[in-house]
Coordinates of C-alpha atoms in Angstrom, one line a residue:
Chain J
M1 CA 16.1 5.2 -22.2
S2 CA 12.8 5.2 -20.3
E3 CA 13.8 8.5 -18.5
Y4 CA 13.4 10.4 -21.7
N5 CA 10.5 11.0 -24.1
F6 CA 11.3 9.4 -27.5
A7 CA 14.0 11.5 -29.1
Y8 CA 14.3 13.9 -26.1
L9 CA 11.9 16.6 -27.2
D10 CA 8.3 16.8 -25.9
E11 CA 5.5 16.0 -28.4
Q12 CA 4.2 19.6 -28.7
T13 CA 7.7 20.9 -29.5
K14 CA 8.0 18.1 -32.2
R15 CA 4.7 19.1 -33.7
M16 CA 5.8 22.7 -33.9
I17 CA 9.1 21.7 -35.6
R18 CA 7.2 19.3 -37.9
R19 CA 4.9 22.0 -39.1
S20 CA 7.9 24.2 -39.9
I21 CA 9.5 21.4 -41.8
L22 CA 6.4 20.9 -43.9
K23 CA 6.2 24.6 -44.8
G24 CA 9.9 24.6 -45.5
L25 CA 9.4 21.7 -48.0
A26 CA 6.5 23.6 -49.6
I27 CA 8.6 26.8 -50.0
P28 CA 12.1 25.4 -50.9
G29 CA 14.9 27.7 -49.7
Y30 CA 12.7 30.0 -47.6
Q31 CA 13.7 30.2 -44.0
V32 CA 10.7 29.3 -41.7
P33 CA 11.0 30.8 -38.2
F34 CA 10.5 28.2 -35.4
A35 CA 10.5 28.4 -31.6
S36 CA 13.9 26.8 -31.1
R37 CA 14.4 25.1 -27.7
E38 CA 17.3 25.1 -25.3
M39 CA 19.1 21.8 -25.9
P40 CA 21.5 20.0 -23.6
M41 CA 24.5 21.2 -25.7
P42 CA 25.8 24.7 -26.5
Y43 CA 24.8 26.8 -29.5
G44 CA 27.2 26.1 -32.3
W45 CA 27.2 22.4 -31.6
G46 CA 24.3 21.6 -33.9
T47 CA 21.3 22.5 -31.7
G48 CA 19.2 23.2 -34.9
G49 CA 20.2 20.0 -36.6
V50 CA 19.5 18.0 -33.4
Q51 CA 16.0 19.5 -33.1
V52 CA 15.2 18.7 -36.7
S53 CA 16.6 15.2 -36.3
A54 CA 14.6 14.7 -33.1
A55 CA 11.4 15.7 -34.8
T56 CA 12.1 13.5 -37.8
L57 CA 13.6 10.3 -36.3
T58 CA 11.4 7.2 -36.1
P59 CA 12.3 4.2 -33.9
D60 CA 13.1 2.2 -37.2
D61 CA 15.8 4.7 -38.3
T62 CA 19.5 4.1 -38.5
L63 CA 21.4 7.3 -37.7
K64 CA 24.7 8.5 -39.0
V65 CA 26.3 11.8 -37.8
I66 CA 29.2 13.4 -39.5
D67 CA 31.3 16.5 -38.6
Q68 CA 33.2 17.9 -41.6
G69 CA 32.8 14.4 -43.2
A70 CA 34.2 12.5 -40.2
D71 CA 32.2 10.1 -38.0
D72 CA 34.8 10.0 -35.2
T73 CA 35.0 13.7 -34.1
T74 CA 33.7 14.9 -30.7
N75 CA 30.6 16.6 -32.1
A76 CA 29.6 13.7 -34.2
I77 CA 30.1 11.1 -31.5
S78 CA 28.3 13.1 -28.8
I79 CA 25.2 13.7 -31.1
R80 CA 25.2 10.0 -32.1
K81 CA 25.3 9.0 -28.4
F82 CA 22.6 11.5 -27.5
F83 CA 20.1 9.9 -29.9
Q84 CA 21.2 6.4 -28.9
K85 CA 20.3 7.2 -25.4
T86 CA 17.2 9.3 -25.9
A87 CA 15.7 7.6 -29.0
G88 CA 17.2 4.1 -28.8
V89 CA 17.8 4.2 -32.6
N90 CA 20.5 2.1 -34.4
V91 CA 23.6 4.0 -35.4
T92 CA 26.1 3.4 -38.2
E93 CA 29.2 5.0 -39.7
K94 CA 28.3 3.6 -43.1
T95 CA 26.6 6.1 -45.4
A96 CA 24.8 3.4 -47.4
E97 CA 23.3 1.9 -44.2
A98 CA 22.0 5.1 -42.7
S99 CA 18.4 6.3 -43.2
L100 CA 18.9 9.6 -41.5
I101 CA 22.3 11.5 -41.7
Q102 CA 22.9 14.6 -39.6
T103 CA 25.8 16.6 -41.0
R104 CA 28.0 19.5 -40.1
H105 CA 29.5 21.1 -43.2
R106 CA 29.7 18.2 -45.6
I107 CA 27.6 16.1 -48.0
P108 CA 28.8 12.5 -48.1
E109 CA 30.7 11.4 -51.2
V110 CA 28.4 8.4 -51.9
T111 CA 25.3 9.4 -53.8
L112 CA 22.3 9.5 -51.4
R113 CA 19.1 7.6 -52.2
E114 CA 15.4 8.4 -52.0
D115 CA 14.9 6.6 -48.7
Q116 CA 17.6 8.7 -47.0
I117 CA 17.3 12.1 -45.2
L118 CA 20.1 14.6 -44.8
V119 CA 19.9 17.0 -41.9
Y120 CA 22.3 20.0 -41.9
Q121 CA 23.5 21.9 -38.9
V122 CA 23.4 25.6 -39.9
P123 CA 25.2 28.4 -38.0
I124 CA 23.9 31.5 -39.9
P125 CA 21.0 30.6 -42.2
E126 CA 20.7 34.1 -43.7
P127 CA 22.9 34.3 -46.9
L128 CA 22.6 38.1 -46.9
R129 CA 23.4 38.5 -43.2
F130 CA 27.0 39.6 -43.6
L131 CA 25.9 42.1 -46.3
E132 CA 22.9 43.5 -44.4
P133 CA 22.9 43.0 -40.6
S134 CA 19.2 43.9 -40.1
E135 CA 16.7 41.0 -40.1
V136 CA 13.9 43.4 -41.0
E137 CA 15.8 44.4 -44.1
T138 CA 16.9 41.0 -45.2
R139 CA 13.3 39.7 -44.9
K140 CA 12.2 42.5 -47.2
M141 CA 14.9 41.7 -49.6
H142 CA 13.8 38.1 -49.8
A143 CA 10.1 39.2 -50.2
L144 CA 11.1 41.5 -53.1
E145 CA 13.6 39.1 -54.6
E146 CA 16.2 41.8 -54.2
Y147 CA 19.4 39.9 -54.5
G148 CA 21.6 42.4 -56.3
L149 CA 23.8 42.8 -53.2
M150 CA 24.8 39.2 -53.4
H151 CA 26.0 39.5 -57.0
V152 CA 27.9 42.7 -56.0
K153 CA 29.7 40.7 -53.3
L154 CA 30.7 38.0 -55.8
Y155 CA 31.7 40.7 -58.3
E156 CA 33.9 42.3 -55.6
D157 CA 35.6 38.9 -55.1
I158 CA 36.4 38.9 -58.8
S159 CA 37.7 42.4 -58.9
K160 CA 39.9 41.8 -55.8
H161 CA 41.1 38.2 -56.4
G162 CA 40.5 37.7 -60.1
A163 CA 38.0 34.8 -59.3
I164 CA 35.1 34.2 -57.0
A165 CA 37.0 33.5 -53.8
T166 CA 34.0 32.3 -51.8
S167 CA 34.9 28.7 -51.1
Y168 CA 32.3 27.5 -48.6
A169 CA 28.7 28.6 -47.7
Y170 CA 28.5 29.5 -51.4
P171 CA 25.1 31.0 -52.1
V172 CA 22.6 29.2 -54.2
R173 CA 19.3 30.1 -55.9
V174 CA 16.5 27.6 -55.3
E175 CA 13.9 27.0 -58.0
G176 CA 14.7 30.4 -59.4
R177 CA 13.3 32.1 -56.4
Y178 CA 15.0 32.1 -52.9
V179 CA 18.7 32.7 -52.5
M180 CA 19.8 30.2 -49.8
D181 CA 22.8 29.6 -47.7
P182 CA 23.7 25.9 -48.2
S183 CA 25.4 26.0 -44.7
P184 CA 29.2 26.1 -44.6
I185 CA 29.7 23.1 -46.9
P186 CA 32.6 23.5 -49.3
K187 CA 31.4 24.7 -52.7
F188 CA 32.7 21.3 -54.0
D189 CA 29.5 19.9 -52.5
N190 CA 27.1 22.4 -54.1
P191 CA 26.3 20.4 -57.2
K192 CA 25.3 17.4 -55.1
M193 CA 22.4 19.3 -53.6
E194 CA 20.1 18.3 -56.5
M195 CA 19.8 14.9 -55.0
A196 CA 17.2 12.1 -54.5
A197 CA 17.1 12.5 -50.7
V198 CA 15.1 15.0 -48.7
Q199 CA 17.4 17.8 -47.3
L200 CA 16.5 19.6 -44.0
F201 CA 18.4 22.5 -42.5
G202 CA 18.2 23.5 -38.9
A203 CA 19.6 26.7 -37.3
G204 CA 19.0 26.5 -33.5
R205 CA 20.4 29.8 -32.3
E206 CA 18.9 31.7 -35.2
Q207 CA 15.6 29.8 -34.9
R208 CA 15.2 29.0 -38.6
I209 CA 14.3 25.8 -40.5
Y210 CA 14.5 25.4 -44.3
A211 CA 14.4 22.5 -46.7
L212 CA 14.9 21.1 -50.2
P213 CA 12.6 18.4 -51.6
P214 CA 14.3 15.8 -53.7
Y215 CA 15.4 16.9 -57.3
T216 CA 14.8 20.6 -56.5
E217 CA 16.7 22.9 -58.8
V218 CA 19.6 24.4 -56.9
I219 CA 21.9 26.7 -58.8
S220 CA 25.1 28.2 -57.5
L221 CA 25.2 31.9 -58.2
D222 CA 27.8 33.0 -60.8
F223 CA 28.4 35.1 -63.9
E224 CA 28.5 34.1 -67.6
D225 CA 32.2 35.0 -67.9
Y226 CA 33.0 33.6 -64.4
P227 CA 31.1 30.4 -64.2
F228 CA 30.7 28.5 -60.9
E229 CA 33.4 25.9 -60.3
A230 CA 33.2 23.1 -57.7
S231 CA 36.8 23.2 -56.7
K232 CA 38.9 21.0 -54.4
A233 CA 42.6 20.6 -53.6
D234 CA 44.4 19.6 -56.8
H235 CA 45.7 16.3 -55.4
A236 CA 44.7 12.7 -54.8
C237 CA 43.9 11.2 -51.3
D238 CA 47.2 10.0 -49.7
L239 CA 45.4 7.2 -48.0
C240 CA 42.9 5.8 -50.5
G241 CA 44.1 7.4 -53.7
A242 CA 40.7 8.9 -54.6
E243 CA 40.9 11.7 -57.1
N244 CA 37.3 12.8 -57.0
S245 CA 36.7 13.3 -53.3
Y246 CA 36.9 16.5 -51.2
L247 CA 40.3 16.6 -49.3
D248 CA 41.5 17.9 -46.0
E249 CA 45.1 19.0 -45.7
V250 CA 46.7 17.4 -42.6
I251 CA 49.9 18.4 -40.9
I252 CA 51.7 15.2 -39.9
D253 CA 54.9 16.4 -38.1
D254 CA 56.7 19.6 -37.1
Q255 CA 59.0 19.5 -40.1
G256 CA 56.4 20.9 -42.5
G257 CA 55.2 17.5 -43.6
R258 CA 51.7 17.3 -44.8
I259 CA 49.3 15.0 -46.6
F260 CA 45.9 15.3 -48.2
V261 CA 43.2 12.9 -47.0
C262 CA 39.5 12.4 -47.8
S263 CA 37.3 14.5 -45.5
D264 CA 34.6 11.8 -45.8
T265 CA 36.1 9.1 -43.4
D266 CA 33.6 6.4 -44.3
F267 CA 34.3 6.9 -48.1
C268 CA 38.0 6.7 -47.4
T269 CA 38.1 3.7 -45.1
S270 CA 35.8 1.7 -47.3
R271 CA 38.0 2.3 -50.3
Q272 CA 41.1 1.3 -48.2
D273 CA 39.3 -1.9 -47.1
Q274 CA 38.5 -2.7 -50.7
T275 CA 42.1 -2.3 -51.8
K276 CA 43.2 -4.6 -48.9
E277 CA 40.7 -7.2 -49.9
E278 CA 41.8 -7.1 -53.5
A279 CA 45.4 -7.4 -52.4
A280 CA 44.6 -10.4 -50.1
Chain O
M1 CA -19.9 13.5 -24.4
N2 CA -19.7 9.9 -25.3
T3 CA -16.8 8.0 -23.7
H4 CA -16.0 6.3 -27.1
L5 CA -14.7 9.7 -28.2
L6 CA -11.9 9.2 -25.7
Q7 CA -10.8 6.3 -27.8
G8 CA -9.0 6.3 -31.2
G9 CA -5.9 8.3 -30.3
F10 CA -2.4 7.1 -30.7
N11 CA -1.4 4.0 -28.6
A12 CA 2.2 5.3 -28.3
P13 CA 2.1 9.0 -29.2
P14 CA 5.8 9.6 -29.7
Q15 CA 6.4 6.5 -31.8
D16 CA 3.1 6.6 -33.7
G17 CA 3.5 10.4 -34.3
A18 CA 7.1 9.9 -35.6
R19 CA 6.1 7.2 -38.1
A20 CA 3.1 9.2 -39.2
F21 CA 5.2 12.3 -39.7
R22 CA 7.7 10.4 -41.8
S23 CA 4.9 9.6 -44.2
I24 CA 3.5 13.1 -44.1
M25 CA 6.9 14.6 -44.7
N26 CA 7.6 12.3 -47.6
A27 CA 4.1 13.1 -49.1
M28 CA 4.9 16.9 -48.9
A29 CA 8.4 16.4 -50.3
R30 CA 7.2 14.1 -53.1
P31 CA 4.0 15.6 -54.4
G32 CA 1.5 13.1 -55.8
R33 CA 3.2 10.0 -54.4
I34 CA 0.9 7.9 -52.2
F35 CA 2.0 6.9 -48.7
D36 CA 0.4 4.9 -45.9
V37 CA -0.4 6.4 -42.5
S38 CA -2.2 4.9 -39.5
G39 CA -2.5 5.1 -35.8
A40 CA -5.7 7.2 -35.2
L41 CA -9.3 5.9 -35.3
P42 CA -11.4 9.0 -35.6
P43 CA -15.3 9.0 -35.7
T44 CA -17.0 8.5 -39.1
P45 CA -17.0 10.0 -41.6
M46 CA -13.4 11.1 -41.0
S47 CA -10.8 8.7 -42.5
V48 CA -8.0 7.1 -40.5
A49 CA -5.5 9.1 -42.6
C50 CA -7.1 12.4 -41.8
G51 CA -7.3 11.6 -38.1
T52 CA -3.7 10.6 -38.1
V53 CA -2.6 13.8 -39.8
I54 CA -4.5 15.8 -37.3
L55 CA -3.0 14.0 -34.3
T56 CA 0.5 14.4 -35.8
L57 CA 0.3 18.1 -36.6
C58 CA -2.4 19.8 -34.6
D59 CA -2.5 21.0 -31.0
P60 CA -3.7 24.1 -29.1
E61 CA -1.5 26.3 -31.2
T62 CA -3.1 25.4 -34.5
P63 CA -6.6 26.8 -35.3
I64 CA -8.7 24.3 -37.4
H65 CA -11.6 25.0 -39.7
L66 CA -14.0 22.1 -40.3
A67 CA -15.9 22.4 -43.6
P68 CA -19.7 21.5 -43.2
S69 CA -19.3 17.8 -44.1
R70 CA -16.9 17.4 -41.2
D71 CA -18.4 19.9 -38.8
I72 CA -20.1 17.2 -36.8
E73 CA -20.3 17.2 -33.0
E74 CA -18.6 13.9 -32.6
I75 CA -15.6 15.0 -34.7
R76 CA -15.4 18.3 -32.8
H77 CA -15.3 16.5 -29.5
W78 CA -12.8 14.0 -30.7
I79 CA -10.4 16.7 -32.0
T80 CA -10.9 18.7 -28.8
F81 CA -10.2 15.8 -26.5
H82 CA -7.2 14.4 -28.5
C83 CA -5.4 17.6 -29.5
G84 CA -7.2 20.6 -28.0
A85 CA -7.1 22.6 -31.2
P86 CA -9.4 25.7 -31.4
F87 CA -12.1 25.9 -34.1
V88 CA -12.1 29.0 -36.2
R89 CA -13.6 30.6 -39.4
A90 CA -12.1 29.5 -42.8
S91 CA -10.1 32.8 -43.2
E92 CA -8.3 32.3 -39.9
A93 CA -7.5 28.6 -40.0
Q94 CA -4.0 27.0 -40.2
F95 CA -5.6 23.6 -41.1
V96 CA -8.8 23.1 -43.0
I97 CA -10.6 19.7 -43.1
G98 CA -13.3 18.8 -45.6
N99 CA -14.2 17.5 -49.1
W100 CA -12.8 19.1 -52.2
E101 CA -16.2 20.6 -53.2
E102 CA -16.3 22.5 -49.9
M103 CA -12.9 24.1 -50.4
L104 CA -13.7 26.4 -53.3
P105 CA -12.8 29.2 -53.7
L106 CA -9.3 28.7 -52.3
K107 CA -9.1 32.4 -51.8
Q108 CA -11.1 32.2 -48.6
F109 CA -8.1 30.6 -46.8
K110 CA -4.8 32.2 -45.6
Q111 CA -2.4 32.5 -48.5
G112 CA 0.7 33.6 -46.5
E113 CA 2.3 37.1 -46.5
A114 CA 5.1 38.3 -48.8
Q115 CA 7.6 38.3 -45.9
Y116 CA 6.1 35.2 -44.3
P117 CA 4.8 32.9 -47.0
D118 CA 4.8 30.1 -44.4
R119 CA 1.8 31.7 -42.7
S120 CA -0.7 30.0 -45.1
A121 CA -3.3 27.3 -44.6
T122 CA -2.8 23.6 -45.2
L123 CA -5.9 21.9 -46.6
I124 CA -6.5 18.3 -45.5
I125 CA -8.9 17.0 -48.2
E126 CA -10.9 13.8 -47.8
E127 CA -11.3 11.9 -51.0
P128 CA -13.1 8.6 -51.5
E129 CA -10.0 7.3 -53.3
F130 CA -7.0 8.4 -55.4
R131 CA -4.7 6.9 -57.9
N132 CA -1.4 7.6 -59.7
S133 CA -3.1 8.6 -62.9
G134 CA -4.7 11.7 -64.3
A135 CA -3.1 15.1 -63.9
A136 CA 0.6 15.5 -64.6
L137 CA 2.6 17.0 -61.7
R138 CA 6.0 18.6 -62.1
G139 CA 8.3 20.6 -59.8
P140 CA 10.3 20.2 -56.6
G141 CA 10.2 16.6 -55.3
I142 CA 9.4 15.1 -58.6
K143 CA 12.2 13.7 -60.8
D144 CA 10.4 13.9 -64.2
V145 CA 6.7 13.7 -63.9
Q146 CA 4.2 12.2 -61.4
Y147 CA 0.6 11.4 -62.2
F148 CA -2.1 11.9 -59.6
S149 CA -5.9 11.9 -59.7
L150 CA -6.5 15.5 -58.7
P151 CA -10.2 16.6 -58.4
T152 CA -9.5 19.5 -60.7
I153 CA -6.6 21.3 -62.4
A154 CA -7.5 25.0 -62.8
A155 CA -7.6 25.7 -59.0
F156 CA -4.2 24.2 -58.5
Q157 CA -2.7 26.1 -61.4
Q158 CA -4.1 29.3 -59.9
N159 CA -2.6 28.4 -56.5
A160 CA 0.8 27.7 -58.0
A161 CA 0.8 31.0 -59.8
L162 CA 0.7 32.8 -56.4
Y163 CA 4.1 31.3 -55.5
P164 CA 5.8 31.9 -53.1
L165 CA 2.4 32.5 -51.5
G166 CA -0.3 29.8 -51.7
I167 CA -1.9 26.9 -50.0
D168 CA -0.5 23.4 -49.5
F169 CA -2.6 20.2 -49.7
I170 CA -2.7 16.8 -48.0
F171 CA -5.2 14.4 -49.6
C172 CA -6.5 11.6 -47.5
A173 CA -8.3 8.4 -48.4
D174 CA -8.8 5.5 -45.9
S175 CA -5.3 5.0 -44.6
Q176 CA -3.4 6.7 -47.4
I177 CA -2.2 10.2 -48.0
A178 CA -0.6 12.2 -50.8
G179 CA 0.6 15.7 -50.7
L180 CA 0.7 18.7 -53.1
A181 CA 2.8 21.7 -52.5
R182 CA 2.3 25.2 -53.9
T183 CA 5.4 24.7 -56.0
T184 CA 3.8 21.8 -57.9
R185 CA 3.1 22.7 -61.6
V186 CA -0.1 20.9 -62.6
S187 CA -1.2 20.2 -66.2
E188 CA -3.5 17.8 -68.1
E189 CA -1.8 15.0 -70.0

């Protein structure tokens, strides 16, 4: 561990990121530009989230990293090891024991507490980017609160598919002002964003940080006659039986066999353990 | 320059800075709640909290303005040695340090720009003490209502009305801090 500065980044970089985080918290949903650094991992592997975590971690923290809800995928394991090595922090797979959780594309099923921090890895922070490719233009649109285009997109969904077909990275309006990309979490997770924990978002390649203080109003965009719906697969988990958790569909053989399992591995295994204990 | 100004920095900058930032972040994320910070020992009359906030957030990239009560040679030298931040006029500063009375009118500081509301000043205000009573705060970071002994109410209401532009505040007393963001809605109660 002594070969690295605490949490890898140099102190001046951390101060720069910390200042961006503070402005992000002061202007919820607004994307603060920051001087993203080259990290020892490729873009798309969570370089933004890693930089935000590095600037936020203290030696007393317990870190959990999830990738699509799972603690045991390559991305989650390598980021966890990275901070074990460079910051010497404790790590855990249990949501309730973690003080800082870095996530790719999920919010844990267990309700987060005030003493926890959730750091999101964000690929494209600009919710309007696929509608308007120019950064100059999207920045103006945010300044002028010109979000009609986003509603047109959702309306086109309805006219084509009969319902709002956007199922992940579902746009939200924060405190009635900024439209924000919640990162590619399933829309099932959107209602959880009004939580007790601090939420920080880092986009490394796109060089943006944004944030949500606890209990910030986060409303998923919709229409009166087509209200937002936090949908999931209409099934129970085949491993733990949970009916209220977000599910992954998993192919189990080459005969077309498939099962639905919780995407949150900690939630699923702790429920299975509980069932075993009760049976024993 | 006195050699004692070389003292009073962080003992372990990465660890001390990380712990201090956690408190500062929680303060900004939960307006009006009081958090402990420590690590720096700046020259009087600067508080431990104020010195710690400066060491955690300021460096050669962040222009600082010292209001008259803090514009003291010892403090200038201490900041220059420990973080190398340049000193500038009020209208150009990213961080402003002083008493509340010296901060008015708030208009003299950077308010941010329509396309870059983050380019606004953060005021680090030294108070003799503060308590969780007085003005009622509501808004992001506050579940229902949070009480905090703000020095005034009108100035913070005017600042909040500028949203998304506006100034953010960190109050310091001894080794405690509390934050107030531009989103916080302030009222008497």
